[in-house]
mmCIF file of C-alpha atoms in Angstrom:
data_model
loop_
_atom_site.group_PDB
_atom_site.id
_atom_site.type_symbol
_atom_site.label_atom_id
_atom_site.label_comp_id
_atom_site.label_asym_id
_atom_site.label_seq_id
_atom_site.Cartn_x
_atom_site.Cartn_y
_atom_site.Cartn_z
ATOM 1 C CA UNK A 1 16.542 14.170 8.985
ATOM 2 C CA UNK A 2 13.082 15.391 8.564
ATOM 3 C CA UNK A 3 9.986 14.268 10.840
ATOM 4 C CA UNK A 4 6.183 14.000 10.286
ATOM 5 C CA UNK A 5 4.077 13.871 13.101
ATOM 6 C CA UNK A 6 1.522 11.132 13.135
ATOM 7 C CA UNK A 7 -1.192 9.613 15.460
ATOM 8 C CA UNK A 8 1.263 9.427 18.168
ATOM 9 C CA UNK A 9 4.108 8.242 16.610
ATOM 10 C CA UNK A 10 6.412 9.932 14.239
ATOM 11 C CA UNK A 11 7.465 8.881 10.953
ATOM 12 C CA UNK A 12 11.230 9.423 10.748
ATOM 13 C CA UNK A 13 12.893 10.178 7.414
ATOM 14 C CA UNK A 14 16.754 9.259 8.234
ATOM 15 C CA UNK A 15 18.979 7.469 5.898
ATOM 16 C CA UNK A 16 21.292 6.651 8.260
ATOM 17 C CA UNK A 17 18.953 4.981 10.722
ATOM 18 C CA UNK A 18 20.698 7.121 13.888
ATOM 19 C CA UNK A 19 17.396 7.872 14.862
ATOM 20 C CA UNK A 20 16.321 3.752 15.074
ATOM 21 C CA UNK A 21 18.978 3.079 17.779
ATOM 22 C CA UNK A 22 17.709 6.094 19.895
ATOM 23 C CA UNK A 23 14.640 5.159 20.003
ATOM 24 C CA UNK A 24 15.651 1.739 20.819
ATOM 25 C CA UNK A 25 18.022 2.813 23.680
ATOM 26 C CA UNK A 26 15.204 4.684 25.451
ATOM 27 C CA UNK A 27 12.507 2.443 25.728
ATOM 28 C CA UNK A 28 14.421 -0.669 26.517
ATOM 29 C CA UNK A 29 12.465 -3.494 25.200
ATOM 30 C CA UNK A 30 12.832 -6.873 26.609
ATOM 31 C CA UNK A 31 13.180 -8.454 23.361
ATOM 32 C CA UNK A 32 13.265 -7.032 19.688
ATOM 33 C CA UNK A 33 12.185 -9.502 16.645
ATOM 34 C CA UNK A 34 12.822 -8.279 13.370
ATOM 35 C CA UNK A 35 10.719 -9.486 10.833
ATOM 36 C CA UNK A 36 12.362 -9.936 7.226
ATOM 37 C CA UNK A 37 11.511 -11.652 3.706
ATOM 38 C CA UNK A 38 14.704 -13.184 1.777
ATOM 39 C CA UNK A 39 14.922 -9.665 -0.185
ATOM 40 C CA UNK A 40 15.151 -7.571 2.603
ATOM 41 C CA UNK A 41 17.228 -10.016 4.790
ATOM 42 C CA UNK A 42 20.120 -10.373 1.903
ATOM 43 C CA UNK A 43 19.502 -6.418 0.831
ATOM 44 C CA UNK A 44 18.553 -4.610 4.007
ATOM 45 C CA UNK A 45 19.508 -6.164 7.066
ATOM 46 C CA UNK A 46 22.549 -4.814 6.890
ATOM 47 C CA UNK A 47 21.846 -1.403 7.334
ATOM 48 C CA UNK A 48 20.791 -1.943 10.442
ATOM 49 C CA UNK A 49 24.112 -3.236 12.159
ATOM 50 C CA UNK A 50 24.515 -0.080 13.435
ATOM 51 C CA UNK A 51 21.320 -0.211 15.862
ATOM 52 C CA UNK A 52 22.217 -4.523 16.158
ATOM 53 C CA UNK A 53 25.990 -4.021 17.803
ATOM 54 C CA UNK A 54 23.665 -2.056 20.869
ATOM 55 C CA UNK A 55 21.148 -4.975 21.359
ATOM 56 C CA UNK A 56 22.469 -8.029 23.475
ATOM 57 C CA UNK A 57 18.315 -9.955 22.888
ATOM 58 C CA UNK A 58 17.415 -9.920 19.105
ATOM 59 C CA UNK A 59 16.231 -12.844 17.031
ATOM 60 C CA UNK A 60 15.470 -12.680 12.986
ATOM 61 C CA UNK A 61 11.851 -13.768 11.346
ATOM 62 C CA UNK A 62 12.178 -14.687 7.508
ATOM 63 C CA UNK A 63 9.204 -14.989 5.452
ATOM 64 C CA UNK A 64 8.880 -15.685 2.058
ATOM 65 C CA UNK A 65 8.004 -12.661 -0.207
ATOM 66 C CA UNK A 66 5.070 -12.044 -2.292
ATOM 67 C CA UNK A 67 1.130 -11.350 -2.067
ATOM 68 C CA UNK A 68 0.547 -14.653 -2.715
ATOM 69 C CA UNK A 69 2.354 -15.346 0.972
ATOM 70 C CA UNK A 70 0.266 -12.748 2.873
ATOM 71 C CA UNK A 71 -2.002 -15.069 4.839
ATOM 72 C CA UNK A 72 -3.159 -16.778 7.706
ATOM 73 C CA UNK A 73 -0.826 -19.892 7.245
ATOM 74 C CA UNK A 74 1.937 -17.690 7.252
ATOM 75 C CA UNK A 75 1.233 -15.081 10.070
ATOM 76 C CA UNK A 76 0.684 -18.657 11.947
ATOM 77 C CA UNK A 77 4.029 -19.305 11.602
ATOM 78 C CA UNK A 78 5.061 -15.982 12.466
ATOM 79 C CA UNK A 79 3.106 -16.068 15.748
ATOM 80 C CA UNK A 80 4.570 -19.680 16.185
ATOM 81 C CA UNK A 81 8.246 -18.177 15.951
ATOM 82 C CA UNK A 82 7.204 -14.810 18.331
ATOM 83 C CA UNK A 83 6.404 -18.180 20.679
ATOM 84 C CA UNK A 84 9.525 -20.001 20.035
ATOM 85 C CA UNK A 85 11.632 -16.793 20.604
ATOM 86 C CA UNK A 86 9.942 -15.939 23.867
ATOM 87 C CA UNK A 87 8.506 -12.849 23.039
ATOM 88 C CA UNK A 88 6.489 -11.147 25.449
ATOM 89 C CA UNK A 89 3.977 -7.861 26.225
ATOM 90 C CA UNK A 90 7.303 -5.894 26.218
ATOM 91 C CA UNK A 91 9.123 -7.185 23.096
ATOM 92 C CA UNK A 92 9.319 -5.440 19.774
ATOM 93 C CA UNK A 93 8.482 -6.568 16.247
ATOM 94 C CA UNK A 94 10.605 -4.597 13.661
ATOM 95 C CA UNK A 95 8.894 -4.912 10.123
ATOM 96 C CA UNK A 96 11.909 -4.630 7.278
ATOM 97 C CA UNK A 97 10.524 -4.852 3.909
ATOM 98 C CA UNK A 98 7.934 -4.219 1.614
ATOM 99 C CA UNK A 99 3.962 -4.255 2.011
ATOM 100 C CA UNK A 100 3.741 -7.523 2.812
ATOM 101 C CA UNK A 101 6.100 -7.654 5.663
ATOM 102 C CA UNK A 102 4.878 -4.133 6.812
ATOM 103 C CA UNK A 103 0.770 -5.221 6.424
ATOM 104 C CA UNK A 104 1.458 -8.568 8.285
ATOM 105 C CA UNK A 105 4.137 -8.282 10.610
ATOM 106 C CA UNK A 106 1.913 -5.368 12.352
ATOM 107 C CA UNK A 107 -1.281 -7.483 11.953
ATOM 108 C CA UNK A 108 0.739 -10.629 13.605
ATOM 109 C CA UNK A 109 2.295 -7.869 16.502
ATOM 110 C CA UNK A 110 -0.904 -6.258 16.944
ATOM 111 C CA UNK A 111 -2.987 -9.723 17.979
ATOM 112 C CA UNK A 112 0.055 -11.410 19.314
ATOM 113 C CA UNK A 113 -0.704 -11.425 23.410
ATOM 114 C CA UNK A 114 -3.236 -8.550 22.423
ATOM 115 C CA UNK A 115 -0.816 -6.612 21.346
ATOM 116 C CA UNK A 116 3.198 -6.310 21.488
ATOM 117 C CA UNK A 117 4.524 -2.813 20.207
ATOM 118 C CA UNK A 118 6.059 -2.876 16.320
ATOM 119 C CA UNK A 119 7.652 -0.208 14.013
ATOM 120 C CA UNK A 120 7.723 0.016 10.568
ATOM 121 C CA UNK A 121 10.931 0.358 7.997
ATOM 122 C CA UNK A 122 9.551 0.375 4.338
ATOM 123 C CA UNK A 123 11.776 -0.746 2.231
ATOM 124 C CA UNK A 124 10.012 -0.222 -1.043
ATOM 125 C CA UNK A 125 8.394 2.652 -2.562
ATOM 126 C CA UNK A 126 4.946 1.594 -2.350
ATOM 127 C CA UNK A 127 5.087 0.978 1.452
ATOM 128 C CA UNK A 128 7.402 3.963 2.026
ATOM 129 C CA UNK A 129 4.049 6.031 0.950
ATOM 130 C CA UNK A 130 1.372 3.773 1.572
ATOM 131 C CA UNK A 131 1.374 1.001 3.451
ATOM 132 C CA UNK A 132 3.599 1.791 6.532
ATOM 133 C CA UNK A 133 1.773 4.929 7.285
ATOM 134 C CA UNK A 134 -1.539 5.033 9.040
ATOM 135 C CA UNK A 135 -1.914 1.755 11.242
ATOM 136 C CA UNK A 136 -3.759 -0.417 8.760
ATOM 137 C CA UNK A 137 -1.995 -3.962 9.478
ATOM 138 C CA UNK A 138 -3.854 -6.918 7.478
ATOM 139 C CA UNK A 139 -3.601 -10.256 5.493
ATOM 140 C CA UNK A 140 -5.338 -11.298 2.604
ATOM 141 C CA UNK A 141 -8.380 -14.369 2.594
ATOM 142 C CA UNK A 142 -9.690 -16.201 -0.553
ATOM 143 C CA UNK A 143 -7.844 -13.521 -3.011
ATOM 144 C CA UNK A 144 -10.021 -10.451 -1.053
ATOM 145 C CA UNK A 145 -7.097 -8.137 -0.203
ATOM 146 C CA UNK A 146 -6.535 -7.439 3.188
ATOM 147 C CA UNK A 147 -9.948 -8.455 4.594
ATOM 148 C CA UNK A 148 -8.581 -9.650 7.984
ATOM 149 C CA UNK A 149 -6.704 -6.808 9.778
ATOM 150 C CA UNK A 150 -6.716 -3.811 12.513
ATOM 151 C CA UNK A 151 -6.597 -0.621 12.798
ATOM 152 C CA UNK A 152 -3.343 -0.094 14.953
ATOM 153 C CA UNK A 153 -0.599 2.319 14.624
ATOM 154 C CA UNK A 154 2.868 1.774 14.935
ATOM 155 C CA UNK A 155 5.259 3.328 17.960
ATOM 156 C CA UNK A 156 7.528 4.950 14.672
ATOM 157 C CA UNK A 157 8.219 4.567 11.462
ATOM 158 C CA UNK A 158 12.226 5.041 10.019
ATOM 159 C CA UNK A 159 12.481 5.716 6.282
ATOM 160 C CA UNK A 160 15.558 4.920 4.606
ATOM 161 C CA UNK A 161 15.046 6.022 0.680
ATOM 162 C CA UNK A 162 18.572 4.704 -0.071
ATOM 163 C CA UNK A 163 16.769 1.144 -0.009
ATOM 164 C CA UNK A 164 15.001 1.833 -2.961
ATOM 165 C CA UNK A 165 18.251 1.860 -4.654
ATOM 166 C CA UNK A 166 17.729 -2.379 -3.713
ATOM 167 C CA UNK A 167 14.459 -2.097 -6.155
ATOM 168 C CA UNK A 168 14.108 -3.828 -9.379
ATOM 169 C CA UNK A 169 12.391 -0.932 -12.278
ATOM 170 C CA UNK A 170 9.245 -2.780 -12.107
ATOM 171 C CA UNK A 171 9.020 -2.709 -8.071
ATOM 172 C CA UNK A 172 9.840 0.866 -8.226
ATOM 173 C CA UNK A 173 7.336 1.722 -10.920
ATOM 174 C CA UNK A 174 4.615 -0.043 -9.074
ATOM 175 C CA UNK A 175 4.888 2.098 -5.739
ATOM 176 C CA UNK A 176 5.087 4.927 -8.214
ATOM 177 C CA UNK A 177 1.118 4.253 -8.625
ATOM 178 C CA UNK A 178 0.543 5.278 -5.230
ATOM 179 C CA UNK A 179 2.408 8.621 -5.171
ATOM 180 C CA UNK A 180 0.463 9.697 -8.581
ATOM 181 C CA UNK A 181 -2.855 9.121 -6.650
ATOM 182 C CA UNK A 182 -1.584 11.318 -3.896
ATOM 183 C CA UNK A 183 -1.276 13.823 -6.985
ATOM 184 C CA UNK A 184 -4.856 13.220 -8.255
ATOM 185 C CA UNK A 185 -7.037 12.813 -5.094
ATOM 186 C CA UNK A 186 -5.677 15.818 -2.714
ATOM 187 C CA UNK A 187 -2.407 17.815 -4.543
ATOM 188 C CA UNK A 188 -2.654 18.958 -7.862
ATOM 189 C CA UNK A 189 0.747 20.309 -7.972
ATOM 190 C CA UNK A 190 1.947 17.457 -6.857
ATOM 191 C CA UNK A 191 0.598 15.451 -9.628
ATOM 192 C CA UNK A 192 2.018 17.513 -12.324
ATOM 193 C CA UNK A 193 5.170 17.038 -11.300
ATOM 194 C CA UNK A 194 5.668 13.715 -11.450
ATOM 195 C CA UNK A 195 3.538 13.027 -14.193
ATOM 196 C CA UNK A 196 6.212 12.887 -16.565
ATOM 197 C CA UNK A 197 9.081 11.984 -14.152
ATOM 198 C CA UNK A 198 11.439 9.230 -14.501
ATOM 199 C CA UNK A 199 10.511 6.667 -11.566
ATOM 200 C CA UNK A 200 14.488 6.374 -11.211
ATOM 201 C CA UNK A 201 14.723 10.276 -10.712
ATOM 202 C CA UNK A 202 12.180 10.660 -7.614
ATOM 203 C CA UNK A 203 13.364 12.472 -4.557
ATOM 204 C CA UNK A 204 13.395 12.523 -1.113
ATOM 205 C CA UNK A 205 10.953 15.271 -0.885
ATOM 206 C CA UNK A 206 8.505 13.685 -3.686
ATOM 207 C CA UNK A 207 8.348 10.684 -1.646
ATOM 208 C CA UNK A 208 8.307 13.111 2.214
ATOM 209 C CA UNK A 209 5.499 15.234 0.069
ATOM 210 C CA UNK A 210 3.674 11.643 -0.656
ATOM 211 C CA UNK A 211 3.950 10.729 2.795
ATOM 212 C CA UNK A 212 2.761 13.939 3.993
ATOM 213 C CA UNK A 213 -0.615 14.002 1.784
ATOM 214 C CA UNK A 214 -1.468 10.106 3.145
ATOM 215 C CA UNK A 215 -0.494 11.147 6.908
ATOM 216 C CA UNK A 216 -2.761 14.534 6.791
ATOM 217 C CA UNK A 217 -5.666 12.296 5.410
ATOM 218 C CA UNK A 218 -5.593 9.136 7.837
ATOM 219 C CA UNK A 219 -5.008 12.106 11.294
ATOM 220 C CA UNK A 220 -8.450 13.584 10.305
ATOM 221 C CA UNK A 221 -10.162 10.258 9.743
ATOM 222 C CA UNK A 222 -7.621 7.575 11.346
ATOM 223 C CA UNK A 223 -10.822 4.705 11.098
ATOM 224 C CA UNK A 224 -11.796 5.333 7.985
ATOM 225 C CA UNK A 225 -15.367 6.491 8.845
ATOM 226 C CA UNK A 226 -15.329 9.759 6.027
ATOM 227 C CA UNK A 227 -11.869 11.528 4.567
ATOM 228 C CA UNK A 228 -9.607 8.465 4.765
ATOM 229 C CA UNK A 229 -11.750 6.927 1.924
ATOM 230 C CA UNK A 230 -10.336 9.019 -0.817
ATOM 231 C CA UNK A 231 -7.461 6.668 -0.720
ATOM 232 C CA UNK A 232 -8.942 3.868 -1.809
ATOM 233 C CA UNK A 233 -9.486 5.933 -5.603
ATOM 234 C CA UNK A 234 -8.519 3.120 -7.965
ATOM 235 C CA UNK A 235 -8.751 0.211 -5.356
ATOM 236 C CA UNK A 236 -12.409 -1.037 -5.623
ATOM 237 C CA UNK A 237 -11.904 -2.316 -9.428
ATOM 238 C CA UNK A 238 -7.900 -2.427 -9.145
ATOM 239 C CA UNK A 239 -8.051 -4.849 -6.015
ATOM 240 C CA UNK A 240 -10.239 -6.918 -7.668
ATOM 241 C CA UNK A 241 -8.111 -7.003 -10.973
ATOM 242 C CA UNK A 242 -4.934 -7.792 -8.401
ATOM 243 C CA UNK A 243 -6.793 -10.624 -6.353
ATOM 244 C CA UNK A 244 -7.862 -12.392 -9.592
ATOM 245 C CA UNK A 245 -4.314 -12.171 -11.266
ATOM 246 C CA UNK A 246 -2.385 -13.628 -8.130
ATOM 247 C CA UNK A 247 -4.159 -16.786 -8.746
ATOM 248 C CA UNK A 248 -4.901 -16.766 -12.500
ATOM 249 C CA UNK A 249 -1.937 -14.914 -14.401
ATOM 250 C CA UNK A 250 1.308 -16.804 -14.689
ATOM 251 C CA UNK A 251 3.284 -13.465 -13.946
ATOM 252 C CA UNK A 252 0.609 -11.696 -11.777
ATOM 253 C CA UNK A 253 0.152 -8.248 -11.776
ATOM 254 C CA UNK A 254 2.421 -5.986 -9.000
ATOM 255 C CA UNK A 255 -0.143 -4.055 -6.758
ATOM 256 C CA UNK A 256 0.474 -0.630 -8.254
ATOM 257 C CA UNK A 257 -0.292 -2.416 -12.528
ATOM 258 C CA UNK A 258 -3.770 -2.933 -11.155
ATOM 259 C CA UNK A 259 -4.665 -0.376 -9.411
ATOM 260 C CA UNK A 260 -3.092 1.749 -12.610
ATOM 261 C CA UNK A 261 -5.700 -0.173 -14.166
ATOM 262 C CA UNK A 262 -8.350 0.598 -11.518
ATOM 263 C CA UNK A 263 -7.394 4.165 -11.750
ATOM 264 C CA UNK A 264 -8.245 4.789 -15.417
ATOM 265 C CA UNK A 265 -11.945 2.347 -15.057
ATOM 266 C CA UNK A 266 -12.613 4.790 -12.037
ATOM 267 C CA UNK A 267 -11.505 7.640 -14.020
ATOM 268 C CA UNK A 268 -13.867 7.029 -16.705
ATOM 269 C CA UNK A 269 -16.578 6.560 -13.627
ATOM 270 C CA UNK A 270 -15.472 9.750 -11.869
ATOM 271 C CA UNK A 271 -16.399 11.294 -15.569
ATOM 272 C CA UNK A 272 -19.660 9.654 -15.491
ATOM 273 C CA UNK A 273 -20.365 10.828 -12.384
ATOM 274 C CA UNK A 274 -18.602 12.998 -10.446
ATOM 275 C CA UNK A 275 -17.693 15.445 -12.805
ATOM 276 C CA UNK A 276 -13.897 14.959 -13.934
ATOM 277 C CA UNK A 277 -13.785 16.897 -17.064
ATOM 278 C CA UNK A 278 -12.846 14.877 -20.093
ATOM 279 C CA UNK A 279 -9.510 16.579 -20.564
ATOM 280 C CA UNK A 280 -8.476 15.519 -17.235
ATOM 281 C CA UNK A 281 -9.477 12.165 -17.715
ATOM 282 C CA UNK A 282 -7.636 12.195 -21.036
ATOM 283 C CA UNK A 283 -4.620 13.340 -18.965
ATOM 284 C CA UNK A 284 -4.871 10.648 -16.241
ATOM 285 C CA UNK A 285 -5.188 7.990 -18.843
ATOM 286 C CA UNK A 286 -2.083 8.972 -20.801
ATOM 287 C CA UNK A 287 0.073 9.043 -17.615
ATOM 288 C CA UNK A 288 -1.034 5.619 -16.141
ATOM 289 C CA UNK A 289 -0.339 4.305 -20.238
ATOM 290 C CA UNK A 290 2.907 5.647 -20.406
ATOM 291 C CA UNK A 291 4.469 3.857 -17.100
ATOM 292 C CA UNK A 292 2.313 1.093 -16.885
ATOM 293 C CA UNK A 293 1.102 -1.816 -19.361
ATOM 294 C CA UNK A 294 -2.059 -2.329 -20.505
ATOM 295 C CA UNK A 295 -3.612 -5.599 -19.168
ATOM 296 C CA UNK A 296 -5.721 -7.872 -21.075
ATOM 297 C CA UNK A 297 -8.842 -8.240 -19.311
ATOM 298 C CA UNK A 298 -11.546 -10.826 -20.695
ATOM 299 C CA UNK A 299 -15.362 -10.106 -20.499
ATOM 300 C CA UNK A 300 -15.557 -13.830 -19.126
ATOM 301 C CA UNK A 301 -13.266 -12.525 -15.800
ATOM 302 C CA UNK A 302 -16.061 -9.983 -15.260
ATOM 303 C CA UNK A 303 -18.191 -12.318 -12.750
ATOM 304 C CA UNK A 304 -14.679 -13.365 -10.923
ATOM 305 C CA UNK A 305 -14.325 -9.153 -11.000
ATOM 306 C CA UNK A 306 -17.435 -8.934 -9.078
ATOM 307 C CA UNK A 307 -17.402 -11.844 -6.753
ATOM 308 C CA UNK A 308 -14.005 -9.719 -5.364
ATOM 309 C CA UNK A 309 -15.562 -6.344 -5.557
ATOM 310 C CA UNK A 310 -18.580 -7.701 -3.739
ATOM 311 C CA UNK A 311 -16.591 -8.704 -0.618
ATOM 312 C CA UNK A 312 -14.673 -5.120 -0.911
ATOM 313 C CA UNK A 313 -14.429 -3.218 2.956
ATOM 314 C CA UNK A 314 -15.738 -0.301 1.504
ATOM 315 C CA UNK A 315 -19.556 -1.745 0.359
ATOM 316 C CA UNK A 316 -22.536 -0.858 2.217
ATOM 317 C CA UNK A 317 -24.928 -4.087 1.854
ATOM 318 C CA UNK A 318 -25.104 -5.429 -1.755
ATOM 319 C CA UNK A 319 -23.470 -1.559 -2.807
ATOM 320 C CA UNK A 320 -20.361 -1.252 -4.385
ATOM 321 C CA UNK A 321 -18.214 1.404 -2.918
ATOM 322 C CA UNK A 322 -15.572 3.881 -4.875
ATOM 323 C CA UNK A 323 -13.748 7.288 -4.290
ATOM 324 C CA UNK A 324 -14.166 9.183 -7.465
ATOM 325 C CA UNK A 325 -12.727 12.118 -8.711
ATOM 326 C CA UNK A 326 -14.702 15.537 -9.102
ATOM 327 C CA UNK A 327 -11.194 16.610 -10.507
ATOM 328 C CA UNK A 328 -7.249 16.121 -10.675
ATOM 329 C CA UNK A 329 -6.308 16.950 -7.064
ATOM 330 C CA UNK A 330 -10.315 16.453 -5.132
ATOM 331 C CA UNK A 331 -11.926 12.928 -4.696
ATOM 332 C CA UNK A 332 -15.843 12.282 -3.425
ATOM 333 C CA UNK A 333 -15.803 9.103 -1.299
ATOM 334 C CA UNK A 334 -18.820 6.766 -0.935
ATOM 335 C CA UNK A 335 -20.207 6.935 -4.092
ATOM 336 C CA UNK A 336 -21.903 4.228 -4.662
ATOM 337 C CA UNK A 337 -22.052 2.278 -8.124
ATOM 338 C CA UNK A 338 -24.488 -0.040 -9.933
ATOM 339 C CA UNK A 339 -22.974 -2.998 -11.670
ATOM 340 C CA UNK A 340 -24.113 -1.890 -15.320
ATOM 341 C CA UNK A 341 -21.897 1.265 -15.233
ATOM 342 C CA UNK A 342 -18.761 -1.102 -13.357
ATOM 343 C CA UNK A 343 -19.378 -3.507 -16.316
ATOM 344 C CA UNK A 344 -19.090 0.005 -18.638
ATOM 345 C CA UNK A 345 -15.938 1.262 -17.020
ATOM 346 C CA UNK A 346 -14.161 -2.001 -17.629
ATOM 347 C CA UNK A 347 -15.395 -2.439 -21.361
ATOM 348 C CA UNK A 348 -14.121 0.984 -21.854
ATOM 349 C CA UNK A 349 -10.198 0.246 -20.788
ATOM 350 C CA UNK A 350 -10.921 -2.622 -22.845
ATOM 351 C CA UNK A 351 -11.569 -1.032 -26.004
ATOM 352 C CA UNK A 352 -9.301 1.661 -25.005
ATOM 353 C CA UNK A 353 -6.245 -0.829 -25.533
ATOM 354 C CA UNK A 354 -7.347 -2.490 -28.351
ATOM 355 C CA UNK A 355 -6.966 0.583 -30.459
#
C-alpha cells in the first residue's frame, strides 16, 4: 500500500481495498450511498464486499454511463435518490467508476444539504490520474465541459489498479492521454518513458508517479488561481473538439482522442509562442499519432470550435486562455491567444493528417 498526502485527505493506493473498510469503521457514518454506472456496478461492485459485509445502512445509485449523461437532469435524479434513501449531513457518497461518476457524484455530494462527505474510487485510468484527484466535482451544460461545479475535496481517495484490468483498449488508451501530459508539462523523465509504452504494460508506479505530479500541482494552487493551470495543456482546443463530437459524431470522441488532438494544435501554438523547439514538437506529435487516431476536423466546425472555446473557465473577457509549453516537461499558463493563430493551429493538424 502506498499513500500520497493531499489537501487533507489521502489518496490511498491499495488493491485490496483493506484500507476502505478502516476508514469506514472509524468515522461511523449514518448512512453510506454508493454511487455506480452499469459498468462499474456489474465490474466493480464486487470488490467491495469486503468493506459491504461490515455496513448494516448502505443503499446503491446507478447511473447511466457516458459524457453525454453528465448533467443536470441526471445529478437531479441523483439528489432525488440521496432524498429517497434518507441521506443526511452525516451520510457518505462513495463514487465507483469512471470520470463521470467521480466529476458528478462529488458535485451532487458537495451541494446536497450543503454538503455531505464523499470519497472517490477511480475505476478507470483517466480518473485514477485525473479526475479523482484535486476536488474539482462538475457537470457539463450546453456541450461546455464541466462549467457547473466546485471546488471541494474528497475525505480519501482508494485506488484499486486491478480495475483497469475491467477496461476496454480504447478506455485504457484514452486515460493514457492524461499521464503523457503529466510527462510533458512538469516530468520529463516521466514522459520518455512512456512514450513508447504499451498502454496494456503500465504500472503501478507509472500511474502512483502520474498521480503524484497532478497532486503536487493542485496542493500549491488547489483554486486554480496560477500553477494548477498547467493542467489544462491540451484542454482549451481539445474540450472544444470533445463537446462538439458528443453531439455531432456518431461514435464521439473518448475524452483523452481530443485532447490528443488538443495537445498537438497547442503544441504547434506552444512553438509559435512559447518556445517549444521544433524537435520537441516533432516528438510530441509522433507520440499522440502513434496511440491515437487522427480526427477529421472540417473548416466549417471552426465557428462551433469557438462558440465552445469562448465559454472555456480559463478566458479572461473575450480572451482565449491556454497552458503552453516552453518545453517537454515546463508549461506557461495564461497565455492568451488571438483567434487567427487558434484558426492556424487547427489548419495545421489538418494538413498534418492529410499527408
Amino acid at each position: 500500500m502506498q499513500v500520497i498526502n493531499s489537501l487533507g485527505y489521502q489518496v490511498i493506493f491499495d488493491d485490496s481495498l483493506v484500507s476502505l473498510k478502516t476508514f469506514l469503521a472509524e468515522r461511523q457514518y449514518s448512512k453510506v450511498l454508493v454511487l455506480v454506472d452499469r459498468n462499474t456496478n456489474d465490474h466493480c461492485l464486487g470488490a467491495l464486499q469486503v468493506v459491504f459485509n461490515d455496513l448494516e445502512d448502505y443503499d446503491i445509485i446507478e447511473v447511466d454511463p457516458g459524457e453525454e449523461n453528465k448533467n443536470i437532469d441526471f445529478c437531479i435524479g441523483v439528489w432525488k435518490t440521496m432524498l429517497d434513501f434518507g441521506a443526511d449531513r452525516k451520510s457518505l457518497m462513495i463514487n465507483l467508476g469512471g470520470g463521470v461518476v467521480t466529476d458528478m457524484g462529488g458535485f451532487a455530494a458537495a451541494t446536497f444539504k450543503r454538503g455531505v462527505d464523499f470519497v472517490q474510487i477511480p475505476t478507470t485510468l483517466l480518473s485514477q490520474v485525473d479526475a479523482s484527484v484535486g476536488g474539482k466535482t462538475g457537470i457539463d451544460l450546453d456541450n461546455v465541459k464541466n462549467i457547473i461545479g466546485t471546488f471541494t475535496q474528497p475525505q480519501a481517495v482508494f485506488i484499486n489498479t486491478q480495475f483497469l484490468k475491467t477496461l476496454d483498449d480504447r478506455q485504457l488508451t484514452s486515460g493514457f492521454a492524461e499521464v503523457i501530459k503529466h510527462g510533458l508539462i512538469y516530468d520529463r523523465d516521466l514522459y520518455n518513458n512512456v512514450k513508447e509504452l504499451k498502454v496494456r504494460d503500465i504500472a503501478a508506479d507509472i500511474i502512483f508517479r502520474s498521480v503524484e505530479i497532478k497532486n503536487e500541482v493542485v496542493s500549491q494552487d488547489p483554486t486554480e488561481k496560477g500553477l494548477r493551470k498547467i493542467l489544462n495543456f491540451g484542454h482549451t482546443i481539445g474540450h472544444a473538439i470533445e463537446g462538439y463530437s458528443l453531439f455531432n459524431d456518431n461514435n464521439p470522441l473518448l475524452h483523452g482522442e481530443a485532447i490528443a488532438v488538443g495537445m498537438i494544435c497547442e503544441g504547434y501554438l506552444s512553438h509559435k509562442l512559447t518556445g517549444l523547439p521544433e524537435e520537441e514538437l516533432n516528438d510530441l506529435i509522433a507520440t499522440f499519432r502513434a496511440y491515437f487516431p487522427d480526427y477529421r476536423i472540417a473548416i466549417e466546425n471552426y465557428d462551433d470550435f469557438f462558440t465552445l472555446m469562448k465559454n472555456d473557465k480559463k478566458n479572461v473577457g473575450d480572451k482565449i486562455g491556454f497552458a503552453l509549453l516552453s518545453s517537454i516537461g515546463k508549461c506557461e499558463y495564461d497565455q492568451y491567444v488571438g483567434e487567427e493563430l487558434i484558426i492556424e493551429s487547427l489548419d495545421f493538424y489538418r494538413e498534418l493528417i492529410s499527408r
